[in-house]
Each structure stands twice: as structure tokens, then as C-alpha cells.
Amino acid sequence: MTETAHERLGNILGTIHLMFAAILWLGQQHESAISQKTPEISSFSPAF
């Protein structure tokens, strides 16, 4: 069974979506760790 171009595109977009979700989640964990350690520095960091 061969996958169509539409299915392949959906799989690629799904993979990219999961990668972005993982990156954002890791970024939040990193941001919270930084803010807990040095709250005075995190206040100057730009808000995303």
C-alpha cells in the first residue's frame, strides 16, 4: 500500500508539530528553572 502525497504531507506536518511541541515544552521547563534560580535576571528577559 503506497501512501499518497497528501498522506505523506500530513505525516511530515504531524512530525514537525510534535517537534515544535517538544521544543516549546522543553523551553518552558528551562525557563521555569532559570526563573527559580535567578529571578532578577529573568525579569529582564524578553517575553515570548
Coordinates of N, CA and C in Angstrom, one line a residue:
M1 N 0.9 -1.2 0.0 CA 0.0 0.0 0.0 C 0.9 1.2 0.0
T2 N 0.8 2.0 -1.1 CA 1.6 3.2 -1.2 C 0.9 4.4 -0.6
E3 N 1.6 5.3 0.1 CA 0.9 6.4 0.7 C 0.9 7.6 -0.4
T4 N -0.2 8.3 -0.3 CA -0.4 9.4 -1.3 C 0.4 10.6 -0.8
A5 N 0.6 11.6 -1.7 CA 1.3 12.8 -1.4 C 0.7 13.5 -0.2
H6 N -0.7 13.5 -0.2 CA -1.4 14.1 0.9 C -1.1 13.5 2.2
E7 N -1.1 12.2 2.2 CA -0.8 11.4 3.5 C 0.6 11.7 3.9
R8 N 1.5 11.7 3.0 CA 2.9 12.0 3.3 C 3.1 13.4 3.9
L9 N 2.4 14.4 3.3 CA 2.5 15.7 3.8 C 1.9 15.8 5.2
G10 N 0.8 15.1 5.4 CA 0.2 15.1 6.7 C 1.1 14.5 7.8
N11 N 1.9 13.4 7.4 CA 2.8 12.8 8.3 C 4.0 13.8 8.6
I12 N 4.4 14.5 7.6 CA 5.5 15.4 7.8 C 5.1 16.5 8.7
L13 N 3.9 17.1 8.5 CA 3.4 18.2 9.3 C 3.2 17.7 10.7
G14 N 2.7 16.5 10.9 CA 2.5 15.9 12.2 C 3.8 15.8 13.0
T15 N 4.8 15.3 12.3 CA 6.1 15.2 12.9 C 6.7 16.6 13.3
I16 N 6.5 17.5 12.4 CA 7.0 18.9 12.7 C 6.2 19.4 13.9
H17 N 4.9 19.2 14.0 CA 4.1 19.7 15.1 C 4.6 19.1 16.4
L18 N 4.9 17.8 16.4 CA 5.4 17.1 17.6 C 6.7 17.7 18.0
M19 N 7.6 18.0 17.0 CA 8.9 18.5 17.3 C 8.8 19.9 18.0
F20 N 7.9 20.8 17.4 CA 7.7 22.1 18.0 C 7.1 22.0 19.4
A21 N 6.2 21.1 19.6 CA 5.5 20.9 20.9 C 6.6 20.5 21.9
A22 N 7.5 19.6 21.5 CA 8.6 19.2 22.4 C 9.5 20.3 22.7
I23 N 9.9 21.1 21.7 CA 10.8 22.2 21.9 C 10.2 23.3 22.8
L24 N 8.9 23.6 22.6 CA 8.2 24.6 23.4 C 8.1 24.0 24.9
W25 N 7.8 22.7 25.0 CA 7.7 22.2 26.4 C 9.1 22.3 27.1
L26 N 10.1 21.9 26.4 CA 11.5 21.9 27.0 C 11.9 23.4 27.3
G27 N 11.4 24.3 26.4 CA 11.7 25.7 26.7 C 11.0 26.2 27.9
Q28 N 9.8 25.8 28.1 CA 9.1 26.2 29.3 C 9.8 25.6 30.6
Q29 N 10.2 24.4 30.5 CA 10.9 23.8 31.7 C 12.2 24.5 31.9
H30 N 12.9 24.9 30.9 CA 14.2 25.6 31.0 C 13.9 27.0 31.6
E31 N 12.9 27.6 31.1 CA 12.5 29.0 31.6 C 12.2 29.0 33.0
S32 N 11.4 28.0 33.4 CA 10.9 27.9 34.8 C 12.1 27.6 35.7
A33 N 13.1 26.8 35.3 CA 14.3 26.5 36.1 C 15.1 27.8 36.2
I34 N 15.3 28.5 35.2 CA 16.0 29.8 35.2 C 15.4 30.8 36.2
S35 N 14.1 30.9 36.1 CA 13.4 31.9 36.9 C 13.4 31.5 38.4
Q36 N 13.5 30.2 38.7 CA 13.6 29.8 40.1 C 15.0 30.1 40.6
K37 N 16.0 29.9 39.8 CA 17.4 30.1 40.3 C 17.7 31.6 40.4
T38 N 17.4 32.3 39.3 CA 17.8 33.8 39.3 C 16.6 34.6 38.8
P39 N 15.7 35.0 39.8 CA 14.6 35.8 39.4 C 14.9 37.1 38.9
E40 N 16.0 37.7 39.4 CA 16.4 39.1 38.9 C 16.8 39.1 37.5
I41 N 17.3 38.0 37.0 CA 17.8 38.0 35.6 C 16.6 37.8 34.6
S42 N 15.7 36.9 35.1 CA 14.5 36.5 34.2 C 13.6 37.7 34.0
S43 N 13.7 38.7 34.9 CA 12.8 39.9 34.7 C 13.2 40.7 33.5
F44 N 14.5 40.6 33.2 CA 15.0 41.4 32.0 C 14.9 40.6 30.7
S45 N 14.6 39.3 30.8 CA 14.5 38.6 29.5 C 13.2 38.9 28.8
P46 N 13.3 39.0 27.4 CA 12.1 39.3 26.7 C 11.0 38.3 26.8
A47 N 9.8 38.7 26.8 CA 8.6 37.8 27.0 C 8.3 37.2 25.6
F48 N 8.2 35.9 25.5 CA 7.9 35.3 24.2 C 6.4 34.9 24.2

